[in-house]
mmCIF file of C-alpha atoms in Angstrom:
data_model
loop_
_atom_site.group_PDB
_atom_site.id
_atom_site.type_symbol
_atom_site.label_atom_id
_atom_site.label_comp_id
_atom_site.label_asym_id
_atom_site.label_seq_id
_atom_site.Cartn_x
_atom_site.Cartn_y
_atom_site.Cartn_z
ATOM 1 C CA MET A 115 13.081 -3.298 -90.458
ATOM 2 C CA LYS A 116 16.681 -3.730 -91.114
ATOM 3 C CA HIS A 117 16.083 -7.246 -92.420
ATOM 4 C CA LEU A 118 13.596 -5.860 -94.926
ATOM 5 C CA GLN A 119 16.040 -3.225 -96.084
ATOM 6 C CA GLU A 120 18.732 -5.845 -96.497
ATOM 7 C CA ALA A 121 16.296 -8.139 -98.406
ATOM 8 C CA PHE A 122 15.346 -5.236 -100.696
ATOM 9 C CA PHE A 123 18.917 -4.336 -101.406
ATOM 10 C CA ALA A 124 19.821 -7.957 -102.143
ATOM 11 C CA LYS A 125 16.919 -8.128 -104.558
ATOM 12 C CA LEU A 126 18.160 -4.964 -106.329
ATOM 13 C CA GLU A 127 21.679 -6.353 -106.519
ATOM 14 C CA SER A 128 20.512 -9.665 -107.927
ATOM 15 C CA GLN A 129 18.666 -8.006 -110.913
ATOM 16 C CA ASP A 130 20.178 -7.151 -114.165
ATOM 17 C CA LYS A 131 19.965 -3.537 -115.034
ATOM 18 C CA LEU A 132 16.328 -2.512 -114.840
ATOM 19 C CA THR A 133 14.366 0.267 -116.487
ATOM 20 C CA SER A 134 13.012 3.049 -114.314
ATOM 21 C CA GLU A 135 9.519 1.543 -114.581
ATOM 22 C CA GLU A 136 10.806 -1.929 -113.462
ATOM 23 C CA TYR A 137 12.622 -0.295 -110.506
ATOM 24 C CA ALA A 138 9.325 1.404 -109.624
ATOM 25 C CA VAL A 139 7.477 -1.856 -109.530
ATOM 26 C CA LEU A 140 10.131 -3.423 -107.380
ATOM 27 C CA TYR A 141 10.068 -0.320 -105.125
ATOM 28 C CA MET A 142 6.311 -0.487 -104.713
ATOM 29 C CA THR A 143 6.365 -4.146 -103.927
ATOM 30 C CA HIS A 144 8.945 -3.706 -101.139
ATOM 31 C CA ARG A 145 7.390 -0.544 -99.967
ATOM 32 C CA ASN A 146 4.093 -2.332 -99.435
ATOM 33 C CA ILE A 147 5.875 -5.113 -97.458
ATOM 34 C CA ALA A 148 7.624 -2.392 -95.285
ATOM 35 C CA ILE A 149 4.294 -0.643 -94.626
ATOM 36 C CA GLU A 150 2.655 -3.931 -93.677
ATOM 37 C CA ALA A 151 5.549 -4.740 -91.314
ATOM 38 C CA GLN A 152 5.059 -1.349 -89.619
ATOM 39 C CA ARG A 153 1.368 -1.920 -89.195
ATOM 40 C CA GLU A 154 2.046 -5.326 -87.665
ATOM 41 C CA ALA A 155 4.514 -3.613 -85.238
ATOM 42 C CA GLY A 156 1.704 -1.343 -84.055
ATOM 43 C CA ALA A 157 2.198 1.724 -86.078
ATOM 44 C CA ASN A 158 -0.927 3.703 -87.101
ATOM 45 C CA GLU A 159 -1.639 4.137 -90.808
ATOM 46 C CA TYR A 160 0.230 7.396 -91.222
ATOM 47 C CA GLN A 161 3.260 6.157 -89.226
ATOM 48 C CA ALA A 162 3.305 2.916 -91.179
ATOM 49 C CA LYS A 163 3.233 4.570 -94.553
ATOM 50 C CA THR A 164 5.791 7.204 -93.699
ATOM 51 C CA MET A 165 8.238 4.809 -92.249
ATOM 52 C CA GLY A 166 7.664 2.151 -94.832
ATOM 53 C CA GLU A 167 8.362 4.673 -97.648
ATOM 54 C CA TYR A 168 11.370 6.161 -95.798
ATOM 55 C CA TYR A 169 13.094 2.759 -95.244
ATOM 56 C CA THR A 170 12.436 1.669 -98.839
ATOM 57 C CA VAL A 171 13.405 4.825 -100.602
ATOM 58 C CA SER A 172 16.565 5.131 -98.590
ATOM 59 C CA VAL A 173 17.686 1.719 -99.893
ATOM 60 C CA LEU A 174 16.728 2.535 -103.447
ATOM 61 C CA SER A 175 18.411 5.976 -103.298
ATOM 62 C CA GLY A 176 21.631 4.352 -101.950
ATOM 63 C CA PHE A 177 21.584 1.675 -104.625
ATOM 64 C CA LEU A 178 20.926 3.893 -107.613
ATOM 65 C CA ASN A 179 23.151 6.739 -106.447
ATOM 66 C CA ASN A 180 21.757 8.819 -109.255
ATOM 67 C CA GLU A 181 19.208 11.548 -108.533
ATOM 68 C CA THR A 182 17.797 11.703 -112.023
ATOM 69 C CA VAL A 183 17.022 8.002 -112.265
ATOM 70 C CA LEU A 184 15.587 8.157 -108.776
ATOM 71 C CA GLU A 185 13.300 10.942 -109.872
ATOM 72 C CA GLU A 186 12.201 8.924 -112.848
ATOM 73 C CA VAL A 187 11.424 5.923 -110.595
ATOM 74 C CA MET A 188 9.415 8.025 -108.225
ATOM 75 C CA ASP A 189 7.446 9.510 -111.169
ATOM 76 C CA PHE A 190 6.578 5.941 -112.259
ATOM 77 C CA THR A 191 5.485 5.046 -108.776
ATOM 78 C CA GLU A 192 2.970 7.899 -108.813
ATOM 79 C CA LYS A 193 1.508 6.488 -111.960
ATOM 80 C CA LEU A 194 1.264 2.969 -110.350
ATOM 81 C CA GLU A 195 -0.635 4.300 -107.318
ATOM 82 C CA PHE A 196 -4.406 4.709 -107.669
#
């Protein structure tokens, strides 16, 4: 999973400043990749989703280092999910 976290962080660093909505789309993309990797590693659905989200949000949180912006991003992710 570390390689996925590093790839997500590198992607975040390579982007110009993004809007909260753009960060949300990027987060969702990488979260889904992490969830799928967990499934392939043998995790059940609950475990895969929990760990995929944890790994991805920890990277985003560390990158943004701003709780207000992180909350805005998470709000947008809820709107993107259906």
